[in-house]
């Protein structure tokens, strides 16, 4: 009843407008109503020369004419109208011509005058009434979007979705952390019996693509409870107070279906620190955050509602959001290790067809630092390449190509490269490779190519010899810097000139060296942290940087960084000069084949030459000569049973024939 009254009140302006328009049409028609004259009166006025205008219009349905016009003493807007029959029209026409009336007109048959009257006078009123009724029914049905502007945008999934823990590969420790939430939602009395309080909020923290959203869906699916999901950006609007209203409405709906889960993705969009930035705070976002803080742990109780939020920027969140009673548990969803990557690859490989040479375990070892999303994209790119090449299954060739495409982009095979430029790139990449092969602390070489990709003219894939949790020694960092400078050192040593191809190598090497001096305390300045990793999230990433040292210390930092880089560069040149033969051997092999895999590189280092059978084109050529060609020759020679003979038997039989 209340909704109906609200709809009627909202409808009142439209009703008033409709009444005013109808009244205006009525009075306009009333004022303009013509004077009725009889036929005799009209003829008399014509004879007396009082008629200034006259128009004769026939009617199709009857033998009647409508004669309209004006008299001399009429005001503006006044006119007369007379209905006459056929015989009278001739008389009126004769008198009108005799009096030489200038404004004399005879119209054609306009059709039924009733229809014209309806179209001109009645139809607008009908349109207004129908439009008003349509608006009224929409308001009464509650479909006006302005009515729910402050309503929650959270979507509800009654069964938590179809995702379960078995669909989430890896994340063993993370699953154990959230298992308590599932147990509480299924059997809350078990925890209440011992006075335990389940966390009200769980914050999933980790790099993009590691499976935070997928893990939250799996929790809801395992618990089989109502699951509300919303993005942090759905709260913030242009108008102040709308976001706070949506938070209140979301918790109101959640209380009605408790116990339940609320998942807020990208919570940093609404949960950033208050009162920060150049221009002060953001009123709408801060009001939304205040309401969220109050609903999570304020005066009211939200029993049975557990909030799971995900972000990859926990450093920008407001401290009040992370205190106990709100998001009192943080679960770090880190990048997967080798075993977890293998499990993730198996999950994404279920609906794909692979050749026998594909080993997902080997693929997982070659992809350190890849997230779950990266691995899914890798297999998808490989599948697309296999389809493009009209293959029936995905081979290691497509997976290798997909790895390169994900890292650097598609190969630029159509680009024309001069022999000199090709030789420069080959020498450069050979320098990286030899440092990786001969330096004891450098990373392991897995692939070398001089095929341009993206902005790179070529690249050397170097991966850690074994995966670590993130701790590196000083020698390992020195080995990384030396490996990065190997390309420039090779150019200068074997070509006698330097190129711009080492710009990215120099950038990365300088960054590592500066971190060693200012953050890790790995220089003669001592174990002191001079700079702290800070990203000005409100001013720009590199706008604000912590600097707690004098100009003299800044000079010493630059000197230490330069000392590290120069020492590594000298070591790289010395090592390359010692293994000059290997550098030139790898460069020649790259000039011939453009790409070398780990298996080919290892054979080259061990034997000092390349094995032709390790290349696909040579394998196919050898296979063709040893089987197809030999059998074809045996068929031409008329050797019986050649189809069942082995390679050796075919060669022996052909030699006998010769």
XYZ file of C-alpha atoms in Angstrom:
658
model
C 0.000 0.000 0.000
C 2.851 2.325 0.868
C 4.515 1.655 -2.509
C 1.205 2.439 -4.287
C 0.874 5.793 -2.459
C 4.497 6.665 -3.320
C 3.815 5.856 -6.956
C 0.707 8.083 -6.950
C 2.660 10.966 -5.449
C 5.373 10.559 -8.059
C 2.648 10.480 -10.722
C 1.000 13.774 -9.719
C 3.223 16.095 -11.825
C 2.422 14.090 -14.974
C -1.319 14.171 -14.232
C -1.261 17.960 -13.727
C 0.610 18.463 -17.011
C -1.899 16.277 -18.862
C -4.883 18.239 -17.442
C -3.303 21.572 -18.397
C -2.637 20.398 -21.967
C -6.185 19.059 -22.417
C -7.667 22.304 -21.060
C -5.489 24.386 -23.348
C -6.603 22.399 -26.386
C -10.236 22.777 -25.342
C -10.102 26.536 -24.885
C -8.077 27.007 -28.065
C -10.698 25.131 -30.020
C -13.474 27.114 -28.278
C -11.944 30.489 -29.128
C -11.397 29.564 -32.756
C -14.877 28.128 -33.381
C -16.235 29.688 -36.657
C -19.492 31.666 -36.922
C -22.337 29.676 -38.444
C -24.046 31.476 -41.420
C -27.053 30.310 -43.337
C -26.953 30.100 -47.105
C -29.130 33.165 -47.581
C -27.077 35.199 -45.118
C -23.892 34.246 -46.950
C -25.336 35.277 -50.344
C -26.491 38.588 -48.847
C -23.036 39.296 -47.400
C -21.458 38.531 -50.787
C -23.867 40.903 -52.556
C -23.050 43.623 -50.002
C -19.324 43.075 -50.680
C -18.621 42.221 -47.008
C -16.822 38.930 -47.825
C -13.021 39.289 -48.107
C -12.048 35.582 -48.282
C -13.912 32.480 -49.321
C -12.947 28.784 -49.539
C -15.156 25.976 -50.859
C -14.361 22.401 -49.724
C -16.388 19.377 -50.928
C -17.219 16.382 -48.685
C -16.799 12.918 -50.243
C -19.435 11.075 -48.229
C -22.308 13.486 -49.088
C -23.301 16.017 -51.796
C -22.496 18.805 -49.393
C -19.883 21.550 -49.489
C -18.317 23.516 -46.650
C -17.928 27.216 -47.428
C -15.511 29.082 -45.128
C -14.193 32.615 -45.155
C -13.939 36.011 -43.469
C -16.046 39.187 -43.339
C -14.720 42.741 -43.282
C -15.628 43.382 -39.637
C -14.064 40.109 -38.355
C -11.108 40.291 -35.997
C -7.987 38.169 -36.302
C -8.819 34.511 -35.807
C -12.546 34.915 -36.585
C -14.188 33.161 -39.563
C -17.529 31.889 -40.782
C -18.671 28.463 -41.959
C -21.700 27.467 -44.048
C -22.952 24.052 -45.202
C -24.496 24.170 -48.719
C -25.742 21.625 -51.254
C -24.755 21.189 -54.917
C -27.356 23.574 -56.337
C -26.406 26.367 -53.919
C -22.688 26.093 -54.658
C -23.184 27.264 -58.235
C -25.109 30.336 -57.023
C -22.472 31.233 -54.413
C -19.711 30.755 -56.968
C -21.487 32.977 -59.485
C -21.994 35.812 -56.964
C -18.405 35.498 -55.689
C -16.966 35.862 -59.187
C -19.312 38.764 -59.925
C -18.102 40.622 -56.826
C -14.500 39.856 -57.862
C -13.412 38.458 -54.468
C -9.640 38.151 -54.672
C -9.181 35.427 -51.979
C -11.294 32.776 -53.684
C -10.244 29.122 -53.323
C -11.772 25.764 -54.182
C -10.151 22.778 -52.347
C -10.091 19.160 -53.403
C -11.912 16.477 -51.428
C -9.907 16.025 -48.125
C -11.701 12.825 -47.160
C -13.870 12.345 -44.128
C -13.898 15.410 -41.899
C -14.621 13.201 -38.864
C -11.301 11.434 -39.316
C -9.459 14.736 -39.635
C -11.148 15.984 -36.504
C -10.122 12.880 -34.576
C -6.517 13.052 -35.777
C -6.161 16.733 -34.959
C -8.101 16.974 -31.714
C -8.617 13.541 -30.134
C -5.413 11.673 -30.985
C -3.050 13.943 -28.946
C -5.245 13.450 -25.887
C -5.170 9.660 -26.356
C -1.364 9.704 -26.676
C -1.050 11.719 -23.452
C -3.358 9.375 -21.542
C -1.579 6.221 -22.777
C 1.846 7.692 -21.960
C 0.723 8.673 -18.474
C -0.700 5.207 -17.882
C 2.549 3.572 -19.035
C 4.636 5.705 -16.674
C 2.214 5.037 -13.828
C 2.369 1.255 -14.283
C 6.177 1.272 -14.342
C 6.339 3.290 -11.166
C 3.754 1.086 -9.481
C 5.718 -2.045 -10.412
C 8.882 -0.628 -8.827
C 10.911 -0.658 -12.025
C 12.151 2.891 -11.739
C 15.950 2.636 -11.550
C 16.254 5.781 -9.477
C 14.360 4.050 -6.675
C 17.172 1.479 -6.064
C 20.184 3.765 -6.599
C 21.424 3.016 -3.103
C 20.738 -0.716 -3.273
C 23.563 -3.228 -2.996
C 25.221 -4.402 -6.225
C 26.320 -7.685 -4.645
C 25.230 -10.769 -6.586
C 23.974 -13.847 -4.747
C 24.864 -17.440 -5.507
C 22.730 -19.759 -3.392
C 24.953 -22.825 -3.670
C 28.304 -21.050 -3.641
C 28.911 -21.971 -7.257
C 30.347 -25.141 -8.761
C 33.992 -24.562 -7.765
C 35.464 -26.922 -5.148
C 38.899 -27.409 -3.621
C 39.661 -30.131 -6.158
C 39.370 -27.485 -8.874
C 42.040 -25.342 -7.177
C 45.458 -26.870 -7.859
C 48.253 -26.227 -5.373
C 47.658 -23.768 -2.491
C 47.847 -26.573 0.086
C 48.654 -24.322 3.063
C 46.158 -21.689 1.934
C 43.373 -24.279 1.815
C 44.193 -25.360 5.362
C 43.938 -21.747 6.547
C 40.437 -21.310 5.187
C 39.269 -24.813 6.123
C 38.237 -23.474 9.541
C 35.770 -21.126 7.860
C 34.101 -24.061 6.130
C 33.905 -26.058 9.360
C 32.379 -23.084 11.184
C 29.755 -22.482 8.516
C 28.806 -26.166 8.561
C 28.908 -26.693 12.338
C 29.143 -23.419 14.330
C 28.276 -25.115 17.651
C 31.557 -27.022 17.525
C 33.457 -23.736 17.926
C 30.997 -22.032 20.272
C 31.268 -24.952 22.696
C 34.888 -24.064 23.502
C 34.310 -20.299 23.290
C 36.286 -19.934 20.063
C 35.594 -16.949 17.844
C 35.929 -17.541 14.146
C 37.621 -14.732 12.157
C 35.085 -12.203 10.874
C 37.191 -11.387 7.874
C 39.919 -13.095 5.869
C 42.140 -11.068 3.562
C 43.675 -12.930 0.621
C 46.909 -11.235 -0.394
C 49.122 -12.098 -3.338
C 50.297 -11.199 -6.853
C 47.737 -11.021 -9.668
C 46.655 -14.327 -11.163
C 47.591 -16.559 -8.216
C 44.039 -17.779 -7.584
C 42.645 -15.541 -4.828
C 39.189 -15.232 -6.377
C 39.154 -18.924 -7.269
C 40.005 -19.861 -3.670
C 37.142 -17.715 -2.330
C 34.708 -19.415 -4.731
C 35.976 -22.802 -3.586
C 35.363 -21.890 0.091
C 31.763 -20.965 -0.695
C 31.331 -24.103 -2.779
C 32.714 -26.392 -0.070
C 30.612 -24.766 2.660
C 27.488 -24.836 0.442
C 26.168 -21.562 1.856
C 24.832 -18.388 0.181
C 27.685 -16.522 -1.423
C 27.580 -12.774 -2.143
C 30.265 -11.447 -4.461
C 31.018 -7.839 -5.364
C 33.921 -5.705 -6.544
C 35.269 -2.849 -4.470
C 34.635 -0.432 -7.331
C 30.884 -1.219 -7.218
C 30.572 0.725 -3.950
C 32.094 4.005 -5.092
C 29.841 6.422 -6.993
C 29.864 10.072 -7.941
C 27.418 11.084 -5.218
C 28.530 11.085 -1.586
C 26.635 8.596 0.580
C 25.643 6.136 -2.155
C 28.495 3.741 -1.362
C 27.682 3.756 2.357
C 24.044 3.047 1.538
C 25.053 0.078 -0.584
C 27.211 -1.311 2.230
C 24.279 -1.091 4.657
C 21.965 -2.781 2.191
C 24.500 -5.548 1.479
C 24.835 -6.454 5.152
C 21.057 -6.210 5.597
C 20.557 -8.801 2.850
C 23.357 -10.976 4.236
C 21.781 -11.055 7.719
C 18.600 -12.469 6.224
C 20.507 -15.436 4.722
C 23.108 -15.990 7.484
C 25.281 -17.984 7.788
C 26.764 -16.776 4.519
C 29.898 -15.493 2.824
C 30.580 -12.061 1.337
C 33.455 -11.854 -1.126
C 34.822 -8.391 -1.960
C 37.274 -8.465 -4.854
C 39.873 -5.695 -5.238
C 39.036 -4.216 -1.832
C 41.840 -1.654 -2.216
C 39.440 0.314 -4.460
C 37.368 1.206 -1.396
C 39.674 0.404 1.545
C 42.586 2.761 0.927
C 44.036 4.818 3.737
C 41.925 7.815 4.697
C 43.092 11.405 4.471
C 45.921 10.785 2.011
C 46.868 12.278 -1.318
C 47.736 15.735 -2.573
C 44.167 16.995 -2.509
C 43.197 15.503 0.840
C 40.669 12.727 1.214
C 37.970 11.319 -0.999
C 34.635 11.914 0.740
C 32.602 9.256 -1.038
C 35.227 6.512 -0.700
C 35.986 7.384 2.910
C 32.316 7.374 3.897
C 31.956 3.972 2.243
C 34.998 2.688 4.147
C 33.661 4.085 7.446
C 30.363 2.279 6.915
C 32.203 -0.946 6.073
C 34.263 -0.670 9.262
C 31.128 -0.091 11.322
C 29.273 -3.027 9.800
C 32.193 -5.427 10.292
C 32.860 -4.580 13.920
C 30.710 -1.771 15.247
C 27.828 -1.565 17.701
C 25.763 -4.023 15.706
C 26.392 -7.788 15.558
C 26.858 -9.657 12.306
C 26.829 -13.228 13.553
C 27.244 -15.827 10.859
C 28.572 -13.417 8.215
C 32.162 -14.032 7.111
C 33.845 -11.610 4.731
C 36.603 -12.716 2.347
C 38.437 -9.970 0.494
C 41.201 -10.098 -2.105
C 43.870 -7.572 -3.027
C 47.375 -7.425 -4.417
C 48.114 -4.104 -2.697
C 47.800 -4.672 1.088
C 50.236 -1.824 1.743
C 47.640 0.815 0.780
C 44.813 -0.492 2.985
C 43.621 1.515 5.981
C 45.051 0.207 9.303
C 41.573 0.143 10.858
C 40.543 -2.395 8.240
C 43.289 -4.834 9.247
C 42.860 -4.829 13.035
C 41.509 -7.876 14.926
C 37.735 -8.030 14.753
C 37.670 -7.027 11.123
C 40.162 -8.598 8.734
C 41.957 -10.402 11.531
C 43.558 -13.072 9.340
C 45.721 -12.577 6.267
C 46.358 -15.478 3.913
C 49.223 -14.947 1.479
C 48.537 -16.611 -1.862
C 52.027 -16.725 -3.352
C 53.319 -17.826 -6.731
C 53.317 -21.619 -7.157
C 56.459 -23.744 -6.955
C 57.436 -26.432 -9.473
C 55.142 -29.161 -8.078
C 52.202 -26.773 -7.782
C 52.753 -25.533 -11.332
C 52.606 -29.131 -12.530
C 49.267 -29.627 -10.739
C 47.922 -26.384 -12.228
C 49.004 -27.448 -15.706
C 47.194 -30.782 -15.253
C 43.976 -28.956 -14.319
C 44.114 -26.738 -17.412
C 45.181 -29.652 -19.638
C 42.036 -31.717 -19.002
C 40.192 -30.588 -22.116
C 43.235 -30.424 -24.404
C 44.917 -33.067 -26.590
C 48.701 -33.376 -26.210
C 51.272 -35.298 -28.221
C 53.387 -38.009 -26.627
C 56.447 -35.763 -26.419
C 54.743 -33.303 -24.037
C 55.866 -33.675 -20.419
C 54.048 -31.268 -18.100
C 56.626 -31.854 -15.362
C 59.353 -30.487 -17.623
C 57.120 -27.562 -18.601
C 56.587 -26.716 -14.923
C 60.360 -26.650 -14.326
C 60.824 -24.230 -17.225
C 58.240 -21.738 -15.981
C 59.437 -20.352 -12.609
C 57.635 -17.188 -11.583
C 54.518 -18.055 -13.584
C 51.174 -17.626 -11.845
C 48.167 -19.879 -12.364
C 46.710 -17.399 -14.847
C 50.008 -17.322 -16.767
C 50.063 -21.132 -17.019
C 46.467 -21.247 -18.237
C 47.315 -18.619 -20.853
C 50.433 -20.578 -21.851
C 48.478 -23.767 -22.642
C 45.767 -21.777 -24.399
C 48.341 -20.055 -26.631
C 49.872 -23.455 -27.401
C 46.448 -24.824 -28.362
C 45.812 -21.834 -30.641
C 49.162 -22.360 -32.349
C 48.415 -26.065 -32.886
C 45.064 -25.201 -34.487
C 46.715 -22.561 -36.660
C 49.225 -25.166 -37.876
C 46.447 -27.726 -38.552
C 47.824 -30.240 -36.070
C 45.818 -32.945 -34.323
C 47.606 -32.525 -30.980
C 49.672 -29.961 -29.063
C 53.405 -30.697 -29.231
C 56.394 -29.323 -27.314
C 57.117 -27.123 -30.307
C 53.869 -25.212 -29.716
C 54.511 -25.009 -25.972
C 58.013 -23.592 -26.557
C 56.646 -21.066 -29.022
C 53.822 -20.152 -26.622
C 56.333 -19.575 -23.817
C 58.216 -17.109 -25.988
C 54.996 -15.408 -27.073
C 53.839 -14.949 -23.469
C 57.208 -13.494 -22.414
C 58.110 -11.288 -25.376
C 55.346 -11.427 -27.968
C 55.096 -13.071 -31.408
C 58.192 -13.659 -33.506
C 58.851 -11.047 -36.205
C 59.809 -13.503 -38.939
C 58.994 -11.072 -41.758
C 61.454 -8.430 -40.555
C 64.495 -8.085 -42.826
C 67.787 -8.350 -40.918
C 71.191 -7.735 -42.436
C 73.969 -10.276 -41.955
C 75.952 -7.753 -39.900
C 73.040 -7.138 -37.532
C 72.393 -10.858 -37.272
C 76.049 -11.468 -36.387
C 75.921 -8.720 -33.731
C 72.889 -10.280 -32.076
C 74.439 -13.765 -32.241
C 77.675 -12.577 -30.572
C 75.653 -10.683 -27.950
C 73.478 -13.676 -27.016
C 76.462 -16.028 -27.112
C 78.115 -13.813 -24.487
C 75.111 -14.175 -22.164
C 75.083 -17.933 -22.743
C 78.788 -18.530 -22.029
C 78.597 -16.554 -18.765
C 75.653 -18.725 -17.753
C 77.513 -21.884 -18.713
C 80.911 -21.098 -17.164
C 80.209 -18.783 -14.190
C 79.626 -20.868 -11.078
C 77.012 -18.514 -9.587
C 75.171 -17.582 -12.785
C 71.750 -18.922 -13.744
C 71.315 -21.947 -16.003
C 70.936 -21.464 -19.764
C 67.824 -23.132 -21.226
C 67.407 -21.504 -24.631
C 69.088 -19.048 -26.989
C 67.462 -17.395 -29.986
C 68.234 -14.518 -32.321
C 64.698 -14.348 -33.729
C 63.325 -10.844 -32.967
C 60.368 -10.709 -30.573
C 58.720 -7.508 -29.388
C 61.441 -4.912 -28.879
C 64.158 -7.549 -28.359
C 66.414 -8.583 -31.213
C 66.998 -11.906 -29.458
C 67.197 -13.309 -25.960
C 68.822 -15.940 -23.780
C 66.496 -17.779 -21.397
C 68.333 -18.199 -18.079
C 66.521 -19.816 -15.158
C 67.589 -20.493 -11.560
C 69.354 -23.816 -11.040
C 66.951 -24.536 -8.177
C 63.882 -22.728 -6.881
C 64.202 -20.749 -3.668
C 61.808 -18.910 -1.388
C 63.314 -15.547 -2.341
C 66.589 -15.440 -0.388
C 69.692 -14.864 -2.503
C 73.363 -14.657 -1.578
C 75.736 -11.894 -2.595
C 77.578 -14.240 -4.959
C 74.321 -15.151 -6.706
C 73.482 -11.470 -7.209
C 76.987 -10.863 -8.556
C 76.466 -13.827 -10.898
C 73.194 -12.313 -12.165
C 74.862 -8.950 -12.843
C 77.772 -10.649 -14.627
C 75.358 -12.644 -16.784
C 73.435 -9.490 -17.715
C 76.642 -7.704 -18.703
C 77.876 -10.669 -20.740
C 76.185 -9.409 -23.908
C 77.873 -5.990 -23.830
C 81.232 -7.585 -22.901
C 80.939 -10.008 -25.833
C 80.232 -7.183 -28.278
C 83.276 -5.216 -27.159
C 85.568 -8.267 -27.041
C 84.746 -9.983 -30.332
C 83.359 -7.181 -32.525
C 85.265 -4.199 -31.200
C 82.222 -1.953 -30.881
C 79.219 -1.608 -28.579
C 75.535 -1.334 -29.538
C 72.234 -0.233 -28.035
C 71.117 -3.840 -27.647
C 72.346 -3.963 -24.042
C 70.136 -1.126 -22.756
C 67.690 -3.376 -20.911
C 70.560 -5.510 -19.547
C 72.255 -2.405 -18.152
C 69.006 -1.206 -16.578
C 68.414 -4.485 -14.767
C 72.044 -4.832 -13.710
C 72.112 -1.284 -12.299
C 68.911 -1.901 -10.353
C 70.336 -5.055 -8.741
C 73.616 -3.311 -7.899
C 71.871 -0.330 -6.306
C 69.648 -2.602 -4.244
C 72.768 -4.422 -3.020
C 74.215 -1.117 -1.805
C 71.150 0.714 -0.459
C 68.817 -2.077 0.691
C 70.778 -5.272 1.349
C 73.942 -3.806 2.908
C 76.227 -5.744 0.520
C 78.940 -3.115 -0.043
C 81.822 -1.365 1.692
C 79.326 1.112 3.183
C 78.431 -1.573 5.705
C 75.256 -3.334 6.849
C 72.966 -0.336 6.621
C 69.748 0.265 4.733
C 69.948 3.636 3.066
C 66.827 3.458 0.894
C 63.531 1.755 1.485
C 61.232 0.335 -1.144
C 58.317 2.740 -1.160
C 55.819 3.325 -3.901
C 53.959 6.586 -3.723
C 50.558 5.078 -4.396
C 48.852 8.457 -4.097
C 51.514 10.574 -5.792
C 52.920 8.182 -8.391
C 55.109 5.153 -7.906
C 58.479 6.903 -8.020
C 57.465 10.360 -6.853
C 58.148 9.753 -3.160
C 61.183 7.750 -2.078
C 62.626 7.443 1.390
C 66.079 9.040 1.574
C 67.767 9.311 4.961
C 71.321 10.243 3.990
C 73.429 13.242 3.064
C 74.775 14.283 -0.321
C 78.174 12.862 0.649
C 76.637 9.443 1.278
C 74.744 9.721 -2.037
C 78.097 10.172 -3.788
C 79.488 7.128 -1.974
C 76.429 5.095 -3.023
C 77.020 5.990 -6.671
C 80.671 5.023 -6.322
C 79.820 1.649 -4.778
C 77.259 0.900 -7.488
C 79.792 1.789 -10.164
C 82.417 -0.373 -8.432
C 80.135 -3.429 -8.476
C 79.166 -2.959 -12.120
C 82.744 -2.356 -13.298
C 84.020 -5.394 -11.369
C 81.339 -7.651 -12.874
C 82.023 -6.259 -16.350
C 85.751 -7.002 -16.047
C 84.985 -10.542 -14.858
C 82.615 -11.045 -17.808
C 85.241 -9.907 -20.346
C 87.887 -12.074 -18.705
C 85.654 -15.150 -18.720
C 84.605 -14.623 -22.344
C 88.187 -14.160 -23.491
C 89.081 -17.444 -21.764
C 86.297 -19.280 -23.620
C 86.591 -17.489 -26.958
C 86.200 -20.702 -28.951
C 82.887 -21.542 -27.269
C 81.517 -18.031 -27.832
C 82.271 -18.158 -31.548
C 80.969 -21.734 -31.781
C 77.617 -20.772 -30.250
C 77.440 -17.638 -32.424
C 78.047 -19.705 -35.595
C 75.393 -22.211 -34.538
C 72.909 -19.352 -33.969
C 73.715 -17.912 -37.383
C 72.844 -21.270 -38.929
C 69.852 -22.414 -36.860
C 68.698 -19.146 -35.124
C 67.466 -21.049 -32.039
C 69.270 -23.474 -29.710
C 67.597 -25.500 -26.957
C 69.214 -26.710 -23.717
C 69.789 -30.196 -25.161
C 71.556 -28.762 -28.202
C 73.620 -26.335 -26.104
C 74.781 -29.097 -23.741
C 75.832 -31.287 -26.699
C 77.673 -28.355 -28.272
C 79.590 -27.612 -25.054
C 80.498 -31.284 -24.547
C 81.494 -32.248 -28.103
C 82.485 -28.919 -29.629
C 80.028 -29.398 -32.494
C 76.307 -29.742 -33.127
C 74.514 -33.046 -33.548
C 72.364 -32.779 -36.742
C 69.877 -35.324 -35.395
C 68.946 -32.919 -32.570
C 67.242 -30.615 -35.072
C 63.751 -31.383 -36.340
C 64.575 -30.658 -39.967
C 67.584 -32.987 -39.862
C 65.567 -35.680 -38.093
C 62.930 -35.606 -40.801
C 65.576 -35.628 -43.514
C 67.396 -38.602 -41.946
C 64.154 -40.450 -41.404
C 63.112 -39.872 -44.985
C 66.413 -41.209 -46.392
C 66.591 -44.221 -44.119
C 63.031 -45.454 -44.583
C 60.967 -43.963 -47.363
C 63.752 -43.438 -49.888
C 65.346 -46.821 -49.270
C 62.016 -48.588 -49.647
C 61.294 -46.635 -52.811
C 64.645 -47.716 -54.262
C 63.986 -51.332 -53.241
C 60.606 -51.217 -54.966
C 62.195 -49.930 -58.183
C 64.827 -52.705 -58.033
C 62.075 -55.303 -57.626
C 63.269 -56.584 -54.244
C 60.628 -58.844 -52.726
C 59.426 -58.278 -49.187
C 60.972 -54.791 -48.964
C 58.066 -53.533 -46.840
C 59.034 -55.907 -43.999
C 62.780 -55.225 -44.116
C 64.673 -53.115 -41.604
C 66.991 -50.289 -42.558
C 70.087 -52.503 -42.421
C 68.428 -55.257 -44.495
C 67.325 -52.729 -47.124
C 70.835 -51.258 -47.416
C 72.359 -54.760 -47.721
C 69.828 -55.823 -50.369
C 70.383 -52.655 -52.415
C 74.166 -53.091 -52.254
C 73.828 -56.665 -53.562
C 71.733 -55.439 -56.489
C 74.379 -52.853 -57.345
